[in-house]
JSON list of C-alpha atoms in Angstrom, two decimals:
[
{"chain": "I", "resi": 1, "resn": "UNK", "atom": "CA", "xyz": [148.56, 81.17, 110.34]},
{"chain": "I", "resi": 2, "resn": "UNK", "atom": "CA", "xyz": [148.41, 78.59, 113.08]},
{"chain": "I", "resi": 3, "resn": "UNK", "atom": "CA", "xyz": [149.96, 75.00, 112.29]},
{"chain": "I", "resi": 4, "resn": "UNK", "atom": "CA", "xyz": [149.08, 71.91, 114.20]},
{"chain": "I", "resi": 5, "resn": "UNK", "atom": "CA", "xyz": [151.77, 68.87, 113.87]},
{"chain": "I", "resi": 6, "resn": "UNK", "atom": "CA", "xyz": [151.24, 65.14, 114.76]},
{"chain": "I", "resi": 7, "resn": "UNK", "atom": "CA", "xyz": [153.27, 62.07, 113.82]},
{"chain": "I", "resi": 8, "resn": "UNK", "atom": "CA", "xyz": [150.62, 59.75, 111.88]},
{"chain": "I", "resi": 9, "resn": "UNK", "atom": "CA", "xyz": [151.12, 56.18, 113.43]},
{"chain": "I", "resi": 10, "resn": "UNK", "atom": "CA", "xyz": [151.21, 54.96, 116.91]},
{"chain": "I", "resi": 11, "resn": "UNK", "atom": "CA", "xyz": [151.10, 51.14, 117.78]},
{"chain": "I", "resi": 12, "resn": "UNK", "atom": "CA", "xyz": [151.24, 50.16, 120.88]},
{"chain": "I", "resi": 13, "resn": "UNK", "atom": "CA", "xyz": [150.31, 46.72, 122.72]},
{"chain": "I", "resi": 14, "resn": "UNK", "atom": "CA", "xyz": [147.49, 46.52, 125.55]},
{"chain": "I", "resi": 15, "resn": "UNK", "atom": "CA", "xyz": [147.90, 47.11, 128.89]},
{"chain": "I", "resi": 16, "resn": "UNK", "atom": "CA", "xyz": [150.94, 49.61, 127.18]},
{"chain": "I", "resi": 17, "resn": "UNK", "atom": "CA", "xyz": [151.01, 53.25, 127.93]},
{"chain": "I", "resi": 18, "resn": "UNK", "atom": "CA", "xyz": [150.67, 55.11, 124.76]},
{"chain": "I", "resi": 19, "resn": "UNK", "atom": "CA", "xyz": [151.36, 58.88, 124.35]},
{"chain": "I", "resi": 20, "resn": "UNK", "atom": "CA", "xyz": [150.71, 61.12, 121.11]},
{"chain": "I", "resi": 21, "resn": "UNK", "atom": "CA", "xyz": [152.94, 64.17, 120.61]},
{"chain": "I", "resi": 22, "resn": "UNK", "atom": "CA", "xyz": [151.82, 66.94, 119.02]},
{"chain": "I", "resi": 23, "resn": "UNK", "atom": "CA", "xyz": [153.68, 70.64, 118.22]},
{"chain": "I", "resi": 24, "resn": "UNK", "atom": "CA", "xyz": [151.63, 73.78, 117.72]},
{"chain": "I", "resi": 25, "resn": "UNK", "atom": "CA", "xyz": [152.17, 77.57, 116.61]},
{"chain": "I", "resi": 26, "resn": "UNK", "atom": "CA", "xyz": [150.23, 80.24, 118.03]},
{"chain": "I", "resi": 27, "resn": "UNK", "atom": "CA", "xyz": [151.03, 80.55, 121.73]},
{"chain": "I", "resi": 28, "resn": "UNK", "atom": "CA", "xyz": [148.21, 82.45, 122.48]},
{"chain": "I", "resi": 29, "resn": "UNK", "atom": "CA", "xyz": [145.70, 80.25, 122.70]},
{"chain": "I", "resi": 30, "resn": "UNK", "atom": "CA", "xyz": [143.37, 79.72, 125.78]},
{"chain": "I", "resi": 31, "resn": "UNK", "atom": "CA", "xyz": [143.42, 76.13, 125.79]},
{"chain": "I", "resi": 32, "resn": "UNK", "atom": "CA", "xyz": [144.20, 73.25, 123.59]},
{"chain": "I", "resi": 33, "resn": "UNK", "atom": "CA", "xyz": [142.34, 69.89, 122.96]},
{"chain": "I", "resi": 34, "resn": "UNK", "atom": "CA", "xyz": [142.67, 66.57, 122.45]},
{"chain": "I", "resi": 35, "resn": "UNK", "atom": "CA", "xyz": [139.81, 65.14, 120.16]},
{"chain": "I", "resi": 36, "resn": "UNK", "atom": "CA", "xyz": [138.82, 61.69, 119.36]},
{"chain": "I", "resi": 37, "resn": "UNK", "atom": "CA", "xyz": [137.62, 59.87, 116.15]},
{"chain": "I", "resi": 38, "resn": "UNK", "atom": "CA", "xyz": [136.52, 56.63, 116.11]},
{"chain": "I", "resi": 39, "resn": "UNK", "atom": "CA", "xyz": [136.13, 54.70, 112.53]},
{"chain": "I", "resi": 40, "resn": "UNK", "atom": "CA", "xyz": [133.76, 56.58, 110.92]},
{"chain": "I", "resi": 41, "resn": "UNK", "atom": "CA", "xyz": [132.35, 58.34, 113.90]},
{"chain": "I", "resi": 42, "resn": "UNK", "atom": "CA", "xyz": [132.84, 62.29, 114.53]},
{"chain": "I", "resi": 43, "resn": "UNK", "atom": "CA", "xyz": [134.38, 63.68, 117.05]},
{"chain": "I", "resi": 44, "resn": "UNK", "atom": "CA", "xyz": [134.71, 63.54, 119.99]},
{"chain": "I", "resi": 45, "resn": "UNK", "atom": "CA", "xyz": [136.33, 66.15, 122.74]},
{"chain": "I", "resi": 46, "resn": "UNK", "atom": "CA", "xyz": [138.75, 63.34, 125.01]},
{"chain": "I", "resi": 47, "resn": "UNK", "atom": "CA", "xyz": [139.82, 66.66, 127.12]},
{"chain": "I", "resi": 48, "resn": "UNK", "atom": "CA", "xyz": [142.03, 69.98, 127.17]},
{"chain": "I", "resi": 49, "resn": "UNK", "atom": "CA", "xyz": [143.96, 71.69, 128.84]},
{"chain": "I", "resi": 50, "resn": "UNK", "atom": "CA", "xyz": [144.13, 75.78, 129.45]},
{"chain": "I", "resi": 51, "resn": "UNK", "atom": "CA", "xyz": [147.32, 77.19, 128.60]},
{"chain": "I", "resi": 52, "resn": "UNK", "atom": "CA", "xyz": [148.17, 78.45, 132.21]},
{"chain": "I", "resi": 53, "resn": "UNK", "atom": "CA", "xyz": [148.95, 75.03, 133.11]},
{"chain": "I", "resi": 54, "resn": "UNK", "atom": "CA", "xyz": [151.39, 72.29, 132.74]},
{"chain": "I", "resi": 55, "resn": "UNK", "atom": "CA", "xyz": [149.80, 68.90, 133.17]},
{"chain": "I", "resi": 56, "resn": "UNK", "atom": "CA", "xyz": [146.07, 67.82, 133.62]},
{"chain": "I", "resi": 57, "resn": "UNK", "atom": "CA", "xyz": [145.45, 64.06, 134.51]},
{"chain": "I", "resi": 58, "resn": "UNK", "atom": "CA", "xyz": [142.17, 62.53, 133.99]},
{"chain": "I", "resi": 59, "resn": "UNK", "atom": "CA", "xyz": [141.55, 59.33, 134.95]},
{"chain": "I", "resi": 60, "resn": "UNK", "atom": "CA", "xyz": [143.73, 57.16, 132.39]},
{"chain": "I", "resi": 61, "resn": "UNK", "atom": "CA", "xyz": [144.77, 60.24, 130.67]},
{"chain": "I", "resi": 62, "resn": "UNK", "atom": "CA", "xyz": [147.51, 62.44, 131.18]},
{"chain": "I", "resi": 63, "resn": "UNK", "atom": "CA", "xyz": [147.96, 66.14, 129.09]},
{"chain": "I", "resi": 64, "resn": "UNK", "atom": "CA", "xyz": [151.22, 67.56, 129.06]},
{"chain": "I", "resi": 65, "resn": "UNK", "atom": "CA", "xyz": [152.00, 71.00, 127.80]},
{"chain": "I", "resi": 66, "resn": "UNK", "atom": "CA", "xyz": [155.50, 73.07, 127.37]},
{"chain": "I", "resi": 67, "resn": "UNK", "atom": "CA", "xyz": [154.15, 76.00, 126.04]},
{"chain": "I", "resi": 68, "resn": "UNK", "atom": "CA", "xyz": [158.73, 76.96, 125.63]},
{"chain": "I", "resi": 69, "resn": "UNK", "atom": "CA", "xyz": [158.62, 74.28, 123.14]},
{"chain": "I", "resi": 70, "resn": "UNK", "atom": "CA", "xyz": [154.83, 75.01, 121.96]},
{"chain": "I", "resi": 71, "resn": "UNK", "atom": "CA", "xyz": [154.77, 71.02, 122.57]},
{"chain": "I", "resi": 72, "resn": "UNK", "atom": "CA", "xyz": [151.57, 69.03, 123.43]},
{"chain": "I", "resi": 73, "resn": "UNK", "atom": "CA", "xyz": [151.79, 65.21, 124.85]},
{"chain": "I", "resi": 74, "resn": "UNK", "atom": "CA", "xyz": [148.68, 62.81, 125.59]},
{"chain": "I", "resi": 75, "resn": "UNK", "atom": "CA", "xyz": [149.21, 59.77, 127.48]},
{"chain": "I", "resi": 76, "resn": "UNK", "atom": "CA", "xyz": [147.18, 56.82, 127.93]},
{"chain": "I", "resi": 77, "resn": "UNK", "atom": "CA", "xyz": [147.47, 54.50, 130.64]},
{"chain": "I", "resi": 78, "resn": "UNK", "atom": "CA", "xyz": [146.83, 50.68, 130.14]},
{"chain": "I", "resi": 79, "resn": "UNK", "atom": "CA", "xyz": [145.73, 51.11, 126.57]},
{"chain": "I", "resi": 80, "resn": "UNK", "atom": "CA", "xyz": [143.15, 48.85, 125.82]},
{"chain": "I", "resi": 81, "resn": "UNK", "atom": "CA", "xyz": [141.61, 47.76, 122.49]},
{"chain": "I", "resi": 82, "resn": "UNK", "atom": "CA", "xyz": [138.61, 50.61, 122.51]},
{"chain": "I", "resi": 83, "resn": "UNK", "atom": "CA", "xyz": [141.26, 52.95, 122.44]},
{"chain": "I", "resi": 84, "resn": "UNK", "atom": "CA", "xyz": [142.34, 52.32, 118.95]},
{"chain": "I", "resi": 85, "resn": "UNK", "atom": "CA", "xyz": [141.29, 55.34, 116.73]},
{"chain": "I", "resi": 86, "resn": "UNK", "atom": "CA", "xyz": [142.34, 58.77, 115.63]},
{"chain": "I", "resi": 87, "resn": "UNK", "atom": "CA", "xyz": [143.51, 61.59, 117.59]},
{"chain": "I", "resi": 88, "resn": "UNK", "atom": "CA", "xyz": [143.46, 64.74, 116.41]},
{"chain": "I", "resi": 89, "resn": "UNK", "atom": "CA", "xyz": [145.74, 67.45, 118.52]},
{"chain": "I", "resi": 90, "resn": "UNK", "atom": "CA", "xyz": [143.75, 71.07, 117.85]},
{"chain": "I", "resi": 91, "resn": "UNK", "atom": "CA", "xyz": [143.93, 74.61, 119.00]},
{"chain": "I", "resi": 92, "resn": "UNK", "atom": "CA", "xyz": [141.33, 77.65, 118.91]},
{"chain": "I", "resi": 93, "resn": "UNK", "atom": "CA", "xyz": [142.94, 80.40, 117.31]},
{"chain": "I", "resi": 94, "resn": "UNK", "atom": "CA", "xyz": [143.10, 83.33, 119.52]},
{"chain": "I", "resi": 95, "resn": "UNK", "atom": "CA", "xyz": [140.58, 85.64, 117.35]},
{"chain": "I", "resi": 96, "resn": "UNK", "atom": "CA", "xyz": [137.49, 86.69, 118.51]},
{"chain": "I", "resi": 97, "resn": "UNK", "atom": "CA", "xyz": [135.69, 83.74, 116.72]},
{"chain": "I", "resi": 98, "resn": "UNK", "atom": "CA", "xyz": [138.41, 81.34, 117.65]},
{"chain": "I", "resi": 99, "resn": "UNK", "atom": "CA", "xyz": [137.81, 78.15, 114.84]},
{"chain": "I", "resi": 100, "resn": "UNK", "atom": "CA", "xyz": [139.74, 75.81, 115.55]},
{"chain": "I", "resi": 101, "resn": "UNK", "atom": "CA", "xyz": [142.83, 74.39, 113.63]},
{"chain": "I", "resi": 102, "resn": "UNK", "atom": "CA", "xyz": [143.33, 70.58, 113.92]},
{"chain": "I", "resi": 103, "resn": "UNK", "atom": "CA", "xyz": [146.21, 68.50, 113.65]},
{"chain": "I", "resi": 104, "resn": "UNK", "atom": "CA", "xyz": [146.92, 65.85, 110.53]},
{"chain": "I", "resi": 105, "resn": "UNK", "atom": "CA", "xyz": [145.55, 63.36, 113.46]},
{"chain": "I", "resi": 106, "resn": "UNK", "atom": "CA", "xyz": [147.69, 59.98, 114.81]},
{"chain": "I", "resi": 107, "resn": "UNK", "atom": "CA", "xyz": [146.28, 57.17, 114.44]},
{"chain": "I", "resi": 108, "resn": "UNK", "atom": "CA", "xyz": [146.96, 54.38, 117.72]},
{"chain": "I", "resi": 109, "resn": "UNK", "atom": "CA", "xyz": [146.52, 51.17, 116.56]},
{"chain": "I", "resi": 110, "resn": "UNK", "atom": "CA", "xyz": [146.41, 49.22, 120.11]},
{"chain": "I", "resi": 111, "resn": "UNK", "atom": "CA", "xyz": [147.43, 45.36, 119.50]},
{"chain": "I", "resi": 112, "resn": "UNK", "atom": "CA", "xyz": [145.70, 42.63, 121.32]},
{"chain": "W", "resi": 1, "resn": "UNK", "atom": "CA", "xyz": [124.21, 65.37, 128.81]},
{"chain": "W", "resi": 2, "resn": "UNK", "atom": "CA", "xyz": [123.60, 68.06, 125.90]},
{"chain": "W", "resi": 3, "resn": "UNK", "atom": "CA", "xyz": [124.93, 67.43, 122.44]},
{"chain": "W", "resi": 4, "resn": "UNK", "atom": "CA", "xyz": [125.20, 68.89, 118.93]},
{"chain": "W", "resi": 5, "resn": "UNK", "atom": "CA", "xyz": [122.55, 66.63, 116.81]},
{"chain": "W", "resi": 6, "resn": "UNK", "atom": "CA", "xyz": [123.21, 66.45, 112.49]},
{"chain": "W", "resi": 7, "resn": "UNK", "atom": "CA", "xyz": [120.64, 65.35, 110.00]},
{"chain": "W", "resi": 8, "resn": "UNK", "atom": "CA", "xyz": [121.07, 63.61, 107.68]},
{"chain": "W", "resi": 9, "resn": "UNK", "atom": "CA", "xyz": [124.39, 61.25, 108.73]},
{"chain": "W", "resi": 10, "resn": "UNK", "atom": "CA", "xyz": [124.85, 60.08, 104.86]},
{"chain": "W", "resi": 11, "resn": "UNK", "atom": "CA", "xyz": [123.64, 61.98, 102.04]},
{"chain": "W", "resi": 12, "resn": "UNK", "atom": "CA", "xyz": [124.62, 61.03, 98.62]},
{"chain": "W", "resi": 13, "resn": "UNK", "atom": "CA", "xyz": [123.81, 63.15, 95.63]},
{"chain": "W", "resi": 14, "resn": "UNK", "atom": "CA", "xyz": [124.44, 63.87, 91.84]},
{"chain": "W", "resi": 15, "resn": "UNK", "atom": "CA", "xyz": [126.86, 66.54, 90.95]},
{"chain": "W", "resi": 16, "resn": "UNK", "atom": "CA", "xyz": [125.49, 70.02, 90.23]},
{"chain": "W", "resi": 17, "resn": "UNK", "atom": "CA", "xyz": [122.94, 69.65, 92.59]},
{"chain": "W", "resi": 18, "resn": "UNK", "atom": "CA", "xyz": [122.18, 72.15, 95.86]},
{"chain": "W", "resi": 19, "resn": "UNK", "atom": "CA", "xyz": [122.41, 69.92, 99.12]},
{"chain": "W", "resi": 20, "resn": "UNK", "atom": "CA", "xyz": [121.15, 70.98, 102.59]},
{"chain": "W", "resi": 21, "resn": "UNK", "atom": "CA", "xyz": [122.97, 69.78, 105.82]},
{"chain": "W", "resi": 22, "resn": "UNK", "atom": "CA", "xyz": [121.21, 70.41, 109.12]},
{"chain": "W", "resi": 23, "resn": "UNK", "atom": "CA", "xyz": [122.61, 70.69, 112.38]},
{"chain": "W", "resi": 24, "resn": "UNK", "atom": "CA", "xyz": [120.79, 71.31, 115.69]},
{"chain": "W", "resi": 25, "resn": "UNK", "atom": "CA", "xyz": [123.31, 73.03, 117.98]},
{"chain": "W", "resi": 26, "resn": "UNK", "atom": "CA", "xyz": [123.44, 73.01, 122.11]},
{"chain": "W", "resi": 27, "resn": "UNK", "atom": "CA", "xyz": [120.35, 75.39, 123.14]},
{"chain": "W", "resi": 28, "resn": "UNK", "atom": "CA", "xyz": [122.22, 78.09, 125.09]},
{"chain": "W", "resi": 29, "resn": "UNK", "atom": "CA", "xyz": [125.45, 78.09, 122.80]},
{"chain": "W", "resi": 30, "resn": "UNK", "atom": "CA", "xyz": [126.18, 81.52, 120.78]},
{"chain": "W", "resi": 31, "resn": "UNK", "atom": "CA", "xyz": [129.14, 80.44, 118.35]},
{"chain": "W", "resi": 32, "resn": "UNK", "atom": "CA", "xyz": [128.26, 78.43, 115.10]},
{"chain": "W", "resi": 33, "resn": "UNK", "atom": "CA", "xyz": [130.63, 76.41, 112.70]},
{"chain": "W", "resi": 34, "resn": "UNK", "atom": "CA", "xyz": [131.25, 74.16, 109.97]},
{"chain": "W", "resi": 35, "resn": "UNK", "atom": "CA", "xyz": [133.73, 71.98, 109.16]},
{"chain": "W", "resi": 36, "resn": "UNK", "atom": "CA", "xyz": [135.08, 69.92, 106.94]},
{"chain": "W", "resi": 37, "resn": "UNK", "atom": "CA", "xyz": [137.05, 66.31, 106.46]},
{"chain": "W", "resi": 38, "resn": "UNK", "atom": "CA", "xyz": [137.92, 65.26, 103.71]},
{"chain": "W", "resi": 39, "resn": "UNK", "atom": "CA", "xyz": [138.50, 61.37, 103.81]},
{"chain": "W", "resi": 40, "resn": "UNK", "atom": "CA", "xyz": [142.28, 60.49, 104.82]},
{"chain": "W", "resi": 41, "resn": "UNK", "atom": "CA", "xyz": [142.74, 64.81, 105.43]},
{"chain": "W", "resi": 42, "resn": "UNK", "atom": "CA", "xyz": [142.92, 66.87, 108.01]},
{"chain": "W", "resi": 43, "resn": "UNK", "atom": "CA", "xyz": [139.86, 68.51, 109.73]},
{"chain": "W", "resi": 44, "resn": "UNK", "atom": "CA", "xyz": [139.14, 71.75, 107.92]},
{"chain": "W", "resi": 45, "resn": "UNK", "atom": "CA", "xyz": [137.81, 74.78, 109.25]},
{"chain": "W", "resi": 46, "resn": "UNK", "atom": "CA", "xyz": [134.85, 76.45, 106.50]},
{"chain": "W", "resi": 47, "resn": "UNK", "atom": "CA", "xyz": [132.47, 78.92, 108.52]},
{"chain": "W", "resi": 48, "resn": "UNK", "atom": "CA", "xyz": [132.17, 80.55, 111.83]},
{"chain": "W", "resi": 49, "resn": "UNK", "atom": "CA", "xyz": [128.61, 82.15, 112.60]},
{"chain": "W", "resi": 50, "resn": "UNK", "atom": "CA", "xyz": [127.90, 84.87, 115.60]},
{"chain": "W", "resi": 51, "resn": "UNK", "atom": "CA", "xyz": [124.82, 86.78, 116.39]},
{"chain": "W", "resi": 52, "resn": "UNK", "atom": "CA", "xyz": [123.02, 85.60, 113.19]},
{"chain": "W", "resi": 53, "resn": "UNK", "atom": "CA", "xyz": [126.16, 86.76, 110.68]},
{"chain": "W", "resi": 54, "resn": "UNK", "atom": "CA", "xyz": [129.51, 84.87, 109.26]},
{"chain": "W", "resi": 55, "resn": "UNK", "atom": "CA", "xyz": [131.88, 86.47, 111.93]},
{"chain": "W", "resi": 56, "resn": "UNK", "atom": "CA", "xyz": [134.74, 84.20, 109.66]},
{"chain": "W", "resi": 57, "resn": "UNK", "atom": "CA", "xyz": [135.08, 82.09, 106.34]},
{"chain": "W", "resi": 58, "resn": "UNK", "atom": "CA", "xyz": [137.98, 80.40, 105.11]},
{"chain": "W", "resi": 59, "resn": "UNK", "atom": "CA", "xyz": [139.41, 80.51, 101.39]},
{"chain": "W", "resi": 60, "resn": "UNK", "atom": "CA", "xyz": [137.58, 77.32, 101.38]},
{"chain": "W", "resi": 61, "resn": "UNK", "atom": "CA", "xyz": [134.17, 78.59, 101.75]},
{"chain": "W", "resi": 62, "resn": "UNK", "atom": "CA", "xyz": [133.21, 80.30, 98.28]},
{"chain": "W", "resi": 63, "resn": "UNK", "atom": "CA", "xyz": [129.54, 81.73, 96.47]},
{"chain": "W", "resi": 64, "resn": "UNK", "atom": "CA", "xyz": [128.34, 77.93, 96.27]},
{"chain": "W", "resi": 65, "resn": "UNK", "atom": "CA", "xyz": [128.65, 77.83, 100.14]},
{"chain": "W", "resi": 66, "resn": "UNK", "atom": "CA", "xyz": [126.02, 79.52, 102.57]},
{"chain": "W", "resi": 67, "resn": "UNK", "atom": "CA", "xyz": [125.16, 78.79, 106.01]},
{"chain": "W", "resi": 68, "resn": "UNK", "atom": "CA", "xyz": [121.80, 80.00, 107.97]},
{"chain": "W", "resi": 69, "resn": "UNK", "atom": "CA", "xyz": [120.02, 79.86, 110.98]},
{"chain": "W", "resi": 70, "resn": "UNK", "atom": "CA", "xyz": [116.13, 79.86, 110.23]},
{"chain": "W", "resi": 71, "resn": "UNK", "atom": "CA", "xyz": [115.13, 79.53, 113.86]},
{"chain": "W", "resi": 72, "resn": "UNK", "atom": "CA", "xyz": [115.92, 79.21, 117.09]},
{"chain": "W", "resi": 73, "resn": "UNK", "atom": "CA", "xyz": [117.53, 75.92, 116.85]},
{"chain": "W", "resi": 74, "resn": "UNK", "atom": "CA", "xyz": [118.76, 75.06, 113.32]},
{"chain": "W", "resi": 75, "resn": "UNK", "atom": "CA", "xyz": [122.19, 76.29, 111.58]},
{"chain": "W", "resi": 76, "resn": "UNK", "atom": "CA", "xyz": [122.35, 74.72, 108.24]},
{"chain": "W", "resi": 77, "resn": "UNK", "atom": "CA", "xyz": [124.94, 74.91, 105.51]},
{"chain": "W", "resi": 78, "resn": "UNK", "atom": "CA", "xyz": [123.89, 74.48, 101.60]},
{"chain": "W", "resi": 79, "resn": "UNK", "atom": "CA", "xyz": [125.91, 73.91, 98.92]},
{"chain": "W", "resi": 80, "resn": "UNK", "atom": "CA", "xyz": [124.27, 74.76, 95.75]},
{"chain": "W", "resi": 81, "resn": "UNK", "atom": "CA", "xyz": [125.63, 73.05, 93.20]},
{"chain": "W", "resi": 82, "resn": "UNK", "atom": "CA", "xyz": [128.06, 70.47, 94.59]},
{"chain": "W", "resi": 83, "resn": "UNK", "atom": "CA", "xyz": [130.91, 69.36, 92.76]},
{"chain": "W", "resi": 84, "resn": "UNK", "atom": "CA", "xyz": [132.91, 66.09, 93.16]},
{"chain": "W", "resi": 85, "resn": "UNK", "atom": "CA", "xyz": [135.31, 67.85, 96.00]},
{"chain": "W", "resi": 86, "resn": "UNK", "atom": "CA", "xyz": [132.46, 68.23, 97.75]},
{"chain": "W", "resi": 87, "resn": "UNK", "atom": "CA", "xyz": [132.93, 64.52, 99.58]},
{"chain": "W", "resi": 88, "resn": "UNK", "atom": "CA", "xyz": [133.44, 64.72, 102.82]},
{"chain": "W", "resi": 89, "resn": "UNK", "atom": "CA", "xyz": [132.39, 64.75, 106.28]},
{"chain": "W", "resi": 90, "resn": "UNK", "atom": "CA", "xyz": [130.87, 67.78, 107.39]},
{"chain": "W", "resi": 91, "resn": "UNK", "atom": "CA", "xyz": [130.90, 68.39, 111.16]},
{"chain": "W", "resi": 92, "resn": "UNK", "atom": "CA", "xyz": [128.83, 71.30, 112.73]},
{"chain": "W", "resi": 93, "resn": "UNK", "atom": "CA", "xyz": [130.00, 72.80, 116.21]},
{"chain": "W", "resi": 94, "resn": "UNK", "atom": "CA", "xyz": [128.71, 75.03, 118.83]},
{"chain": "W", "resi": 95, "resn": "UNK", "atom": "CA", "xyz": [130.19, 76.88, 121.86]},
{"chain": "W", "resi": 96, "resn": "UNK", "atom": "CA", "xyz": [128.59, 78.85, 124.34]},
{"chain": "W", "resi": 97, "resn": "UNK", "atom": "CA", "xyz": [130.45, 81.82, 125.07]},
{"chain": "W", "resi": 98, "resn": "UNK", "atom": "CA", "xyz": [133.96, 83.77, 124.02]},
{"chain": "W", "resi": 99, "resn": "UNK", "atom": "CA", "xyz": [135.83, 81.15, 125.95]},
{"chain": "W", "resi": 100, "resn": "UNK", "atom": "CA", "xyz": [134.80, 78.12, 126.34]},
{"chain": "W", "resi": 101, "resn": "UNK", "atom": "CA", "xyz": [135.17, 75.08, 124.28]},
{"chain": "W", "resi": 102, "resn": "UNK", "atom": "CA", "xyz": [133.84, 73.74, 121.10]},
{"chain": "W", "resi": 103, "resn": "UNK", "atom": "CA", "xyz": [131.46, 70.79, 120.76]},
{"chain": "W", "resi": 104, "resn": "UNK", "atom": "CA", "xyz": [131.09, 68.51, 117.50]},
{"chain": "W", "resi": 105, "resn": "UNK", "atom": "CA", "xyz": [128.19, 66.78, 116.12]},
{"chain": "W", "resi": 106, "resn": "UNK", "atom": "CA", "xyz": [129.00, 63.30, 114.65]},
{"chain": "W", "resi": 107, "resn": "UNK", "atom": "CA", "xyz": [129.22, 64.43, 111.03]},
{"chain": "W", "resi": 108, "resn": "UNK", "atom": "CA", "xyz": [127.33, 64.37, 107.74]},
{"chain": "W", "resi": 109, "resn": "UNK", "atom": "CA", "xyz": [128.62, 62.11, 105.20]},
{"chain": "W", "resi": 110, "resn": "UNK", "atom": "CA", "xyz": [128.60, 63.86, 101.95]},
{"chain": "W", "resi": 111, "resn": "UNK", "atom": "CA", "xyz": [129.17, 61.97, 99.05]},
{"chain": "W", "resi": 112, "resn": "UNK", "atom": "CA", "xyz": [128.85, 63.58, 95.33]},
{"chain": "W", "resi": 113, "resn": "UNK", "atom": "CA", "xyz": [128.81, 61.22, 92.33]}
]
């Protein structure tokens, strides 16, 4: 079945550029997201990227995909303190239904 | 901007009872789901829901688990008699069509004592 891999812990100070790594399994998916989870909010779709491309920038955020390496990146630029928060790396499967498996989730900790 | 909406955001009950969570997806979306968090885990997939049937279930999603869409707007998921494991944040999510992307409702706090 699909697997979704994150490293748990980013810190990073503000004004820093952070990025999240993330490795994935099933190469056939259409697109993959980057979701966002504030303290004991839900969450919330930051962006994603289809699967036919290499990099998507959006404003302060940057996705990079390698789909050789099945290896995901999200950068943010000038990191600020609303930033801090979970982010969870997660891919449809490429069924019909397509659920979506989510990553263990990194958690940037952005320091003042 | 259109969102998925979830009722209650906390609900705390005793074990063995059957709990209700309601979630009011986007209006023209087709695809239904559930899932699951349980505090400190990973995000959990439970149900998927297409043309008014489960199209997919995980091993997760057993007989105390049912989901249902009474009308045009609700998709709920009841758990009959909920056990302990039951806590956890239960997020509903909708997508419109076979490729487009999924949208999550802030969750439902579930907590079982």
């Amino acid at each position: 079945g699909e697997d979704v891999e994150q490293s748990l812990f980013l810190s990073v100070r503000e004004g820093d550029s952070s990025v999240i790594n993330c490795t994935y399994t099933d190469s056939s998916s259409t697109y993959l997201y980057w979701y966002k989870q504030e303290p004991g909010a839900g969450l919330q779709l930051l962006t994603y990227i289809f699967s036919n491309m290499d990099m998507k920038q959006d404003q302060r955020l940057t996705v990079l995909l390698n789909k050789k390496d099945k290896h995901l990146s999200l950068r943010i630029a000038d990191t600020q303190t609303g930033d801090s928060a979970i982010y969870f790396c997660a891919e449809p499967n490429s069924g019909g239904y397509q659920k979506v498996t989510f990553g263990t989730g990194t958690k940037l900790q952005v320091i003042p | 901007e259109p969102e998925v909406t979830q009722t209650p955001s906390h609900q705390v009950t005793q074990m063995g009872q059957e709990v209700i969570l309601r979630c009011v997806p986007i209006s023209n979306h087709l695809y239904f789901y559930w899932y699951r968090q349980i505090l400190g885990q990973k995000v959990e997939f439970l149900v998927s829901f297409y043309n008014n049937e489960i199209s997919e279930k995980s091993e997760i999603f057993d007989d105390q688990f049912s989901v249902e869409r009474p009308d045009g707007s609700n998709f709920t998921l009841k758990i009959r008699s909920t056990k302990l494991e039951d806590s956890a944040m239960y997020f509903c999510a909708s997508r419109a069509g076979s490729t487009d992307t999924q949208y999550f409702g802030p969750g439902t706090r579930l907590t079982v004592l």
